[in-house]
PDB file of C-alpha atoms in Angstrom:
ATOM      1  CA  MET E   1     -95.496 -54.350  13.716  1.00 45.00           C
ATOM      2  CA  ASN E   2     -95.490 -55.891  10.251  1.00 50.00           C
ATOM      3  CA  THR E   3     -92.693 -58.415   9.649  1.00 50.00           C
ATOM      4  CA  THR E   4     -92.945 -58.794   5.870  1.00 55.00           C
ATOM      5  CA  ARG E   5     -90.287 -56.215   4.991  1.00 55.00           C
ATOM      6  CA  SER E   6     -87.869 -57.935   7.353  1.00 49.00           C
ATOM      7  CA  VAL E   7     -88.639 -61.212   5.572  1.00 56.00           C
ATOM      8  CA  LEU E   8     -87.672 -59.566   2.297  1.00 58.00           C
ATOM      9  CA  ALA E   9     -84.475 -58.223   3.802  1.00 50.00           C
ATOM     10  CA  CYS E  10     -83.492 -61.647   5.120  1.00 52.00           C
ATOM     11  CA  LEU E  11     -84.004 -63.200   1.687  1.00 58.00           C
ATOM     12  CA  LEU E  12     -82.142 -60.554  -0.325  1.00 59.00           C
ATOM     13  CA  ALA E  13     -78.973 -62.593  -0.693  1.00 55.00           C
ATOM     14  CA  LEU E  14     -80.436 -65.999  -1.548  1.00 60.00           C
ATOM     15  CA  PRO E  15     -80.344 -65.682  -5.363  1.00 62.00           C
ATOM     16  CA  THR E  16     -76.743 -64.473  -5.192  1.00 59.00           C
ATOM     17  CA  LEU E  17     -75.847 -67.208  -2.721  1.00 57.00           C
ATOM     18  CA  ALA E  18     -77.382 -69.876  -4.933  1.00 57.00           C
ATOM     19  CA  ALA E  19     -75.515 -68.604  -7.991  1.00 55.00           C
ATOM     20  CA  ALA E  20     -72.240 -68.477  -6.068  1.00 52.00           C
ATOM     21  CA  GLN E  21     -72.650 -72.064  -4.915  1.00 50.00           C
ATOM     22  CA  ALA E  22     -73.504 -73.252  -8.402  1.00 48.00           C
ATOM     23  CA  GLN E  23     -70.335 -71.614  -9.771  1.00 49.00           C
ATOM     24  CA  ASP E  24     -68.020 -72.680  -6.955  1.00 47.00           C
ATOM     25  CA  GLN E  25     -65.879 -75.279  -8.697  1.00 38.00           C
ATOM     26  CA  SER E  26     -63.781 -75.833  -5.573  1.00 39.00           C
ATOM     27  CA  SER E  27     -66.638 -77.707  -3.910  1.00 42.00           C
ATOM     28  CA  PRO E  28     -66.395 -81.496  -4.294  1.00 40.00           C
ATOM     29  CA  THR E  29     -70.091 -81.813  -5.144  1.00 45.00           C
ATOM     30  CA  THR E  30     -72.773 -79.510  -6.509  1.00 57.00           C
ATOM     31  CA  ALA E  31     -74.803 -77.964  -3.701  1.00 55.00           C
ATOM     32  CA  ARG E  32     -78.533 -78.535  -4.102  1.00 86.00           C
ATOM     33  CA  TRP E  33     -79.922 -77.445  -0.742  1.00 90.00           C
ATOM     34  CA  GLY E  34     -78.985 -74.571   1.488  1.00 90.00           C
ATOM     35  CA  LEU E  35     -80.253 -73.889   4.990  1.00 91.00           C
ATOM     36  CA  GLY E  36     -79.212 -71.195   7.407  1.00 89.00           C
ATOM     37  CA  LEU E  37     -80.224 -68.374   9.671  1.00 89.00           C
ATOM     38  CA  GLY E  38     -80.163 -64.637   8.986  1.00 87.00           C
ATOM     39  CA  LEU E  39     -80.598 -61.495  11.040  1.00 88.00           C
ATOM     40  CA  ALA E  40     -82.268 -58.634   9.172  1.00 85.00           C
ATOM     41  CA  VAL E  41     -82.786 -54.994   9.973  1.00 87.00           C
ATOM     42  CA  SER E  42     -85.289 -53.160   7.783  1.00 84.00           C
ATOM     43  CA  ASP E  43     -86.513 -49.574   7.709  1.00 86.00           C
ATOM     44  CA  SER E  44     -90.160 -49.437   6.647  1.00 86.00           C
ATOM     45  CA  PRO E  45     -91.347 -46.224   4.955  1.00 91.00           C
ATOM     46  CA  TYR E  46     -94.896 -46.659   6.295  1.00 93.00           C
ATOM     47  CA  ALA E  47     -96.012 -44.179   8.948  1.00 94.00           C
ATOM     48  CA  GLY E  48     -95.537 -45.626  12.418  1.00 90.00           C
ATOM     49  CA  GLU E  49     -94.030 -48.951  11.353  1.00 83.00           C
ATOM     50  CA  GLY E  50     -90.426 -48.004  12.142  1.00 77.00           C
ATOM     51  CA  ASN E  51     -87.354 -50.229  12.133  1.00 79.00           C
ATOM     52  CA  LYS E  52     -87.486 -53.905  12.905  1.00 75.00           C
ATOM     53  CA  THR E  53     -84.879 -56.576  13.581  1.00 81.00           C
ATOM     54  CA  THR E  54     -85.915 -60.146  12.781  1.00 79.00           C
ATOM     55  CA  ALA E  55     -84.244 -63.568  12.799  1.00 81.00           C
ATOM     56  CA  LEU E  56     -85.518 -65.803   9.995  1.00 76.00           C
ATOM     57  CA  PRO E  57     -84.419 -68.966   8.180  1.00 82.00           C
ATOM     58  CA  LEU E  58     -82.512 -68.808   4.896  1.00 85.00           C
ATOM     59  CA  LEU E  59     -83.587 -71.627   2.599  1.00 86.00           C
ATOM     60  CA  HIS E  60     -82.923 -72.410  -1.036  1.00 88.00           C
ATOM     61  CA  TYR E  61     -82.918 -75.362  -3.411  1.00 91.00           C
ATOM     62  CA  GLU E  62     -81.146 -75.658  -6.772  1.00 90.00           C
ATOM     63  CA  GLY E  63     -82.230 -78.549  -8.972  1.00 90.00           C
ATOM     64  CA  GLU E  64     -81.471 -79.430 -12.572  1.00 89.00           C
ATOM     65  CA  ARG E  65     -84.843 -78.051 -13.704  1.00 93.00           C
ATOM     66  CA  PHE E  66     -86.505 -76.435 -10.684  1.00 94.00           C
ATOM     67  CA  TYR E  67     -85.291 -74.105  -7.943  1.00 93.00           C
ATOM     68  CA  PHE E  68     -86.495 -72.329  -4.840  1.00 91.00           C
ATOM     69  CA  ARG E  69     -84.737 -69.143  -3.678  1.00 88.00           C
ATOM     70  CA  GLY E  70     -86.249 -67.344  -0.746  1.00 82.00           C
ATOM     71  CA  LEU E  71     -89.602 -65.991  -1.903  1.00 84.00           C
ATOM     72  CA  THR E  72     -89.257 -67.200  -5.499  1.00 91.00           C
ATOM     73  CA  ALA E  73     -89.746 -70.619  -7.111  1.00 94.00           C
ATOM     74  CA  GLY E  74     -88.791 -71.172 -10.721  1.00 96.00           C
ATOM     75  CA  ALA E  75     -88.529 -73.646 -13.569  1.00 97.00           C
ATOM     76  CA  HIS E  76     -85.795 -73.390 -16.205  1.00 96.00           C
ATOM     77  CA  LEU E  77     -87.211 -73.097 -19.716  1.00 98.00           C
ATOM     78  CA  ILE E  78     -83.747 -72.497 -21.182  1.00 97.00           C
ATOM     79  CA  HIS E  79     -80.653 -73.006 -19.068  1.00 94.00           C
ATOM     80  CA  ASN E  80     -76.951 -73.059 -19.854  1.00 93.00           C
ATOM     81  CA  LYS E  81     -73.738 -71.619 -18.455  1.00 90.00           C
ATOM     82  CA  SER E  82     -74.324 -68.082 -19.730  1.00 95.00           C
ATOM     83  CA  PHE E  83     -78.103 -67.724 -20.183  1.00 97.00           C
ATOM     84  CA  SER E  84     -81.253 -68.761 -18.373  1.00 96.00           C
ATOM     85  CA  LEU E  85     -84.930 -68.143 -19.092  1.00 98.00           C
ATOM     86  CA  ASP E  86     -87.238 -69.171 -16.277  1.00 97.00           C
ATOM     87  CA  ALA E  87     -90.920 -69.251 -15.455  1.00 98.00           C
ATOM     88  CA  ILE E  88     -91.269 -67.946 -11.904  1.00 97.00           C
ATOM     89  CA  ALA E  89     -93.758 -67.692  -9.072  1.00 97.00           C
ATOM     90  CA  SER E  90     -92.886 -65.111  -6.427  1.00 93.00           C
ATOM     91  CA  LEU E  91     -94.524 -64.076  -3.187  1.00 91.00           C
ATOM     92  CA  ARG E  92     -95.031 -60.330  -2.852  1.00 91.00           C
ATOM     93  CA  MET E  93     -94.764 -59.517   0.844  1.00 86.00           C
ATOM     94  CA  ASP E  94     -95.484 -55.791   0.624  1.00 88.00           C
ATOM     95  CA  GLY E  95     -98.792 -56.044   2.457  1.00 89.00           C
ATOM     96  CA  ILE E  96     -99.483 -54.257   5.735  1.00 91.00           C
ATOM     97  CA  LYS E  97    -102.320 -54.525   8.234  1.00 93.00           C
ATOM     98  CA  ALA E  98    -104.149 -51.291   8.983  1.00 95.00           C
ATOM     99  CA  LYS E  99    -103.437 -51.813  12.702  1.00 93.00           C
ATOM    100  CA  ASP E 100     -99.691 -51.773  12.002  1.00 91.00           C
ATOM    101  CA  PHE E 101     -99.757 -48.123  10.970  1.00 94.00           C
ATOM    102  CA  GLY E 102     -99.079 -45.609  13.723  1.00 94.00           C
ATOM    103  CA  THR E 103    -102.238 -43.791  14.828  1.00 95.00           C
ATOM    104  CA  SER E 104    -100.514 -40.513  15.700  1.00 95.00           C
ATOM    105  CA  GLU E 105     -98.209 -40.626  12.667  1.00 94.00           C
ATOM    106  CA  LEU E 106    -101.163 -41.044  10.325  1.00 96.00           C
ATOM    107  CA  ALA E 107    -103.109 -38.339  12.153  1.00 96.00           C
ATOM    108  CA  ARG E 108    -100.287 -35.893  11.425  1.00 94.00           C
ATOM    109  CA  ASN E 109    -100.805 -36.755   7.750  1.00 95.00           C
ATOM    110  CA  GLY E 110    -104.533 -36.105   8.069  1.00 95.00           C
ATOM    111  CA  ILE E 111    -105.663 -39.738   8.108  1.00 96.00           C
ATOM    112  CA  ASN E 112    -107.754 -41.628  10.656  1.00 96.00           C
ATOM    113  CA  ARG E 113    -106.254 -45.111  10.921  1.00 96.00           C
ATOM    114  CA  ASP E 114    -109.661 -46.638  11.721  1.00 96.00           C
ATOM    115  CA  LEU E 115    -110.816 -45.750   8.195  1.00 97.00           C
ATOM    116  CA  LEU E 116    -108.058 -47.729   6.468  1.00 97.00           C
ATOM    117  CA  ASP E 117    -108.210 -51.235   5.010  1.00 97.00           C
ATOM    118  CA  ASP E 118    -105.437 -53.834   5.031  1.00 96.00           C
ATOM    119  CA  ARG E 119    -103.065 -54.061   2.080  1.00 96.00           C
ATOM    120  CA  ASP E 120    -102.757 -57.770   1.288  1.00 96.00           C
ATOM    121  CA  SER E 121     -99.624 -59.558   0.161  1.00 92.00           C
ATOM    122  CA  GLY E 122     -99.937 -61.505  -3.085  1.00 94.00           C
ATOM    123  CA  LEU E 123     -98.495 -63.995  -5.533  1.00 96.00           C
ATOM    124  CA  ASP E 124     -96.822 -62.915  -8.771  1.00 97.00           C
ATOM    125  CA  LEU E 125     -96.269 -65.069 -11.842  1.00 98.00           C
ATOM    126  CA  GLY E 126     -93.905 -64.158 -14.628  1.00 98.00           C
ATOM    127  CA  LEU E 127     -90.666 -64.685 -16.531  1.00 98.00           C
ATOM    128  CA  ALA E 128     -87.038 -64.044 -15.595  1.00 97.00           C
ATOM    129  CA  ALA E 129     -84.082 -63.951 -17.984  1.00 98.00           C
ATOM    130  CA  SER E 130     -80.462 -63.750 -16.874  1.00 96.00           C
ATOM    131  CA  TRP E 131     -77.115 -63.480 -18.643  1.00 96.00           C
ATOM    132  CA  ARG E 132     -73.777 -64.210 -16.964  1.00 94.00           C
ATOM    133  CA  GLY E 133     -70.392 -63.406 -18.471  1.00 93.00           C
ATOM    134  CA  ALA E 134     -67.065 -61.687 -18.036  1.00 92.00           C
ATOM    135  CA  GLN E 135     -68.807 -58.305 -18.207  1.00 94.00           C
ATOM    136  CA  GLY E 136     -71.065 -59.109 -15.247  1.00 95.00           C
ATOM    137  CA  ASN E 137     -74.538 -60.431 -14.570  1.00 95.00           C
ATOM    138  CA  PHE E 138     -77.671 -58.952 -16.150  1.00 97.00           C
ATOM    139  CA  GLU E 139     -81.251 -59.889 -15.227  1.00 97.00           C
ATOM    140  CA  LEU E 140     -84.658 -58.957 -16.598  1.00 98.00           C
ATOM    141  CA  THR E 141     -87.833 -59.859 -14.707  1.00 98.00           C
ATOM    142  CA  ALA E 142     -91.487 -59.353 -15.594  1.00 98.00           C
ATOM    143  CA  LYS E 143     -94.149 -60.465 -13.125  1.00 98.00           C
ATOM    144  CA  GLY E 144     -97.741 -59.671 -12.275  1.00 98.00           C
ATOM    145  CA  ASP E 145    -100.178 -60.239  -9.431  1.00 98.00           C
ATOM    146  CA  VAL E 146    -102.516 -63.226  -9.903  1.00 98.00           C
ATOM    147  CA  THR E 147    -104.246 -63.147  -6.523  1.00 96.00           C
ATOM    148  CA  GLY E 148    -106.403 -60.062  -7.018  1.00 95.00           C
ATOM    149  CA  ALA E 149    -104.557 -58.055  -4.353  1.00 96.00           C
ATOM    150  CA  SER E 150    -103.135 -55.172  -6.407  1.00 97.00           C
ATOM    151  CA  GLU E 151    -103.772 -56.650  -9.890  1.00 96.00           C
ATOM    152  CA  GLY E 152    -100.643 -54.796 -10.949  1.00 98.00           C
ATOM    153  CA  PHE E 153     -97.312 -55.775 -12.497  1.00 98.00           C
ATOM    154  CA  GLU E 154     -93.607 -55.026 -12.078  1.00 98.00           C
ATOM    155  CA  LEU E 155     -90.718 -54.926 -14.567  1.00 98.00           C
ATOM    156  CA  THR E 156     -87.143 -55.008 -13.257  1.00 97.00           C
ATOM    157  CA  ALA E 157     -83.706 -54.739 -14.851  1.00 98.00           C
ATOM    158  CA  LYS E 158     -80.685 -55.530 -12.669  1.00 97.00           C
ATOM    159  CA  TYR E 159     -76.942 -55.507 -13.277  1.00 97.00           C
ATOM    160  CA  GLY E 160     -74.275 -56.862 -10.937  1.00 96.00           C
ATOM    161  CA  TYR E 161     -70.573 -57.589 -11.109  1.00 96.00           C
ATOM    162  CA  ASP E 162     -68.678 -60.147  -9.026  1.00 94.00           C
ATOM    163  CA  PHE E 163     -65.349 -59.281  -7.421  1.00 95.00           C
ATOM    164  CA  GLU E 164     -63.213 -62.020  -5.905  1.00 94.00           C
ATOM    165  CA  ILE E 165     -61.801 -60.811  -2.567  1.00 92.00           C
ATOM    166  CA  GLY E 166     -59.627 -63.537  -1.103  1.00 89.00           C
ATOM    167  CA  ARG E 167     -61.909 -66.549  -0.850  1.00 91.00           C
ATOM    168  CA  GLY E 168     -64.986 -64.324  -0.743  1.00 93.00           C
ATOM    169  CA  ARG E 169     -67.181 -62.808  -3.432  1.00 93.00           C
ATOM    170  CA  LEU E 170     -68.378 -59.198  -3.389  1.00 95.00           C
ATOM    171  CA  THR E 171     -71.256 -58.286  -5.724  1.00 95.00           C
ATOM    172  CA  PRO E 172     -72.363 -54.661  -6.067  1.00 96.00           C
ATOM    173  CA  SER E 173     -75.550 -54.259  -8.091  1.00 95.00           C
ATOM    174  CA  ILE E 174     -77.838 -51.628  -9.502  1.00 97.00           C
ATOM    175  CA  SER E 175     -81.449 -52.153 -10.492  1.00 96.00           C
ATOM    176  CA  VAL E 176     -84.440 -50.247 -11.816  1.00 98.00           C
ATOM    177  CA  SER E 177     -88.032 -51.383 -11.265  1.00 97.00           C
ATOM    178  CA  TYR E 178     -91.144 -50.110 -13.002  1.00 98.00           C
ATOM    179  CA  LEU E 179     -94.315 -50.506 -10.925  1.00 98.00           C
ATOM    180  CA  SER E 180     -97.638 -50.262 -12.726  1.00 98.00           C
ATOM    181  CA  LYS E 181    -100.231 -47.771 -11.508  1.00 97.00           C
ATOM    182  CA  ASP E 182    -102.421 -50.536 -10.047  1.00 98.00           C
ATOM    183  CA  LEU E 183     -99.513 -51.885  -8.008  1.00 98.00           C
ATOM    184  CA  THR E 184     -98.336 -48.483  -6.802  1.00 98.00           C
ATOM    185  CA  ASN E 185    -101.823 -47.164  -6.052  1.00 98.00           C
ATOM    186  CA  TYR E 186    -102.639 -50.238  -3.976  1.00 98.00           C
ATOM    187  CA  TYR E 187     -99.575 -50.204  -1.722  1.00 97.00           C
ATOM    188  CA  TYR E 188     -98.830 -46.470  -1.596  1.00 97.00           C
ATOM    189  CA  GLY E 189    -102.157 -44.793  -2.359  1.00 97.00           C
ATOM    190  CA  THR E 190    -105.593 -44.709  -0.747  1.00 97.00           C
ATOM    191  CA  LEU E 191    -108.280 -47.147  -1.841  1.00 97.00           C
ATOM    192  CA  LYS E 192    -111.715 -46.438  -3.297  1.00 96.00           C
ATOM    193  CA  ASP E 193    -113.569 -47.687  -0.212  1.00 96.00           C
ATOM    194  CA  GLU E 194    -111.318 -45.619   2.049  1.00 97.00           C
ATOM    195  CA  VAL E 195    -111.964 -42.463   0.047  1.00 97.00           C
ATOM    196  CA  ALA E 196    -115.718 -43.137   0.345  1.00 97.00           C
ATOM    197  CA  ARG E 197    -115.265 -43.116   4.146  1.00 96.00           C
ATOM    198  CA  GLY E 198    -113.600 -39.715   4.043  1.00 96.00           C
ATOM    199  CA  VAL E 199    -109.905 -40.550   3.599  1.00 97.00           C
ATOM    200  CA  VAL E 200    -108.012 -38.201   1.292  1.00 96.00           C
ATOM    201  CA  ASP E 201    -107.878 -39.439  -2.311  1.00 97.00           C
ATOM    202  CA  TYR E 202    -104.241 -40.087  -3.230  1.00 98.00           C
ATOM    203  CA  LYS E 203    -103.164 -42.079  -6.299  1.00 97.00           C
ATOM    204  CA  PRO E 204     -99.432 -41.911  -7.083  1.00 97.00           C
ATOM    205  CA  GLY E 205     -99.741 -43.744 -10.402  1.00 97.00           C
ATOM    206  CA  ALA E 206     -97.012 -45.772 -12.098  1.00 98.00           C
ATOM    207  CA  ALA E 207     -93.537 -45.296 -10.625  1.00 98.00           C
ATOM    208  CA  THR E 208     -89.912 -46.104 -11.378  1.00 98.00           C
ATOM    209  CA  ILE E 209     -87.736 -47.121  -8.414  1.00 97.00           C
ATOM    210  CA  PRO E 210     -83.937 -47.387  -8.727  1.00 98.00           C
ATOM    211  CA  ALA E 211     -82.008 -49.355  -6.116  1.00 96.00           C
ATOM    212  CA  LEU E 212     -78.425 -50.114  -5.097  1.00 96.00           C
ATOM    213  CA  GLY E 213     -77.350 -53.385  -3.522  1.00 94.00           C
ATOM    214  CA  LEU E 214     -74.206 -54.995  -2.166  1.00 95.00           C
ATOM    215  CA  THR E 215     -73.794 -58.675  -1.311  1.00 94.00           C
ATOM    216  CA  TYR E 216     -70.750 -60.368   0.186  1.00 94.00           C
ATOM    217  CA  ILE E 217     -70.404 -64.147   0.535  1.00 93.00           C
ATOM    218  CA  HIS E 218     -67.452 -65.798   2.233  1.00 94.00           C
ATOM    219  CA  PRO E 219     -66.995 -69.593   2.438  1.00 93.00           C
ATOM    220  CA  ILE E 220     -66.191 -71.178   5.788  1.00 94.00           C
ATOM    221  CA  GLY E 221     -64.804 -74.623   5.135  1.00 90.00           C
ATOM    222  CA  GLN E 222     -66.455 -76.686   2.401  1.00 87.00           C
ATOM    223  CA  GLN E 223     -70.130 -76.357   3.337  1.00 89.00           C
ATOM    224  CA  TRP E 224     -70.671 -73.192   5.383  1.00 93.00           C
ATOM    225  CA  ARG E 225     -70.914 -69.637   4.094  1.00 92.00           C
ATOM    226  CA  PHE E 226     -71.175 -66.228   5.716  1.00 94.00           C
ATOM    227  CA  ILE E 227     -73.622 -63.953   3.892  1.00 91.00           C
ATOM    228  CA  SER E 228     -74.158 -60.218   4.158  1.00 92.00           C
ATOM    229  CA  ALA E 229     -76.339 -57.971   2.029  1.00 92.00           C
ATOM    230  CA  VAL E 230     -77.505 -54.370   1.999  1.00 93.00           C
ATOM    231  CA  GLN E 231     -80.031 -52.694  -0.257  1.00 93.00           C
ATOM    232  CA  TYR E 232     -81.350 -49.172  -0.630  1.00 95.00           C
ATOM    233  CA  LYS E 233     -84.343 -48.175  -2.758  1.00 95.00           C
ATOM    234  CA  PHE E 234     -84.677 -44.566  -3.913  1.00 97.00           C
ATOM    235  CA  LEU E 235     -88.385 -43.805  -3.712  1.00 96.00           C
ATOM    236  CA  PRO E 236     -89.714 -41.155  -6.136  1.00 97.00           C
ATOM    237  CA  SER E 237     -91.614 -38.133  -4.822  1.00 96.00           C
ATOM    238  CA  LYS E 238     -94.970 -39.455  -6.030  1.00 96.00           C
ATOM    239  CA  ILE E 239     -94.514 -42.306  -3.515  1.00 97.00           C
ATOM    240  CA  THR E 240     -92.829 -40.374  -0.697  1.00 96.00           C
ATOM    241  CA  ASP E 241     -95.628 -37.785  -0.852  1.00 96.00           C
ATOM    242  CA  SER E 242     -98.146 -40.477   0.068  1.00 97.00           C
ATOM    243  CA  PRO E 243    -100.026 -39.765   3.330  1.00 96.00           C
ATOM    244  CA  LEU E 244     -99.427 -43.410   4.264  1.00 97.00           C
ATOM    245  CA  LEU E 245     -95.671 -42.855   4.548  1.00 96.00           C
ATOM    246  CA  LYS E 246     -93.501 -41.242   7.181  1.00 93.00           C
ATOM    247  CA  SER E 247     -92.717 -37.598   6.628  1.00 88.00           C
ATOM    248  CA  ASN E 248     -89.303 -36.848   5.104  1.00 88.00           C
ATOM    249  CA  THR E 249     -89.039 -40.392   3.711  1.00 90.00           C
ATOM    250  CA  LYS E 250     -86.529 -40.567   0.863  1.00 92.00           C
ATOM    251  CA  GLY E 251     -85.994 -44.293   0.468  1.00 93.00           C
ATOM    252  CA  GLU E 252     -86.178 -47.758   1.955  1.00 91.00           C
ATOM    253  CA  SER E 253     -83.156 -49.625   3.338  1.00 91.00           C
ATOM    254  CA  SER E 254     -82.442 -53.125   4.587  1.00 89.00           C
ATOM    255  CA  VAL E 255     -79.415 -54.995   5.947  1.00 91.00           C
ATOM    256  CA  MET E 256     -78.936 -58.732   6.406  1.00 90.00           C
ATOM    257  CA  LEU E 257     -76.233 -60.891   8.027  1.00 92.00           C
ATOM    258  CA  GLY E 258     -76.413 -64.668   8.118  1.00 91.00           C
ATOM    259  CA  PHE E 259     -74.818 -68.113   7.855  1.00 93.00           C
ATOM    260  CA  SER E 260     -75.862 -70.873   5.472  1.00 91.00           C
ATOM    261  CA  ARG E 261     -74.893 -74.531   5.132  1.00 91.00           C
ATOM    262  CA  SER E 262     -75.058 -76.373   1.823  1.00 88.00           C
ATOM    263  CA  PHE E 263     -75.768 -80.098   1.600  1.00 85.00           C
TER     264      PHE E 263
END
């Protein structure tokens, strides 16, 4: 089974964790490194891939100019208390090996697994802007593939609001992502070479994917933190109708629990 979606689930909370540590004025020193362990459960929409539980490290670094948060590295172009504009490089771990699809599940969708190619993961480059204030946190991200995998791009707008609950911080969020047709066709459609072998021609085209998220971070002493995060993506019909996906798929969910130590 493919582990990349579990990797993504494990790393969901790292940007929120890093921001929480940077804002935590009760800490005697500014945290620059964080290291921990998370347990993620993810529900893949791909036919035959199923659910997977994975234990993976949680790692982030916050420097004055550069940072590393899970799958994303960035450099601050503009950075102050309320606004940040960053150049980013982000791994896209949406790839899947053809052998990780379920043979019988694909057959029910009219596809012979032996005729499929792998979908590769890639590297995206782009820009990210974020605003933080009393009204909440707003982020805009634009990034595109530079590895020749999908050759597509993604635009995302995200809003979250922090609630202080005791010593902990609860952050519900809502986001909307626009995936270009090249990106969506690569990961959710059938490829040109596959169609030439006899696989059904399916191209979903550009798609908009809304998502809901919830992150909770609770400090344990001065250096440890408990982290939990859930996310659900609402997949549009043009994606859920793909013959590469499980029947009756409506969305994609992930849950993560973990502990992190700052130093």
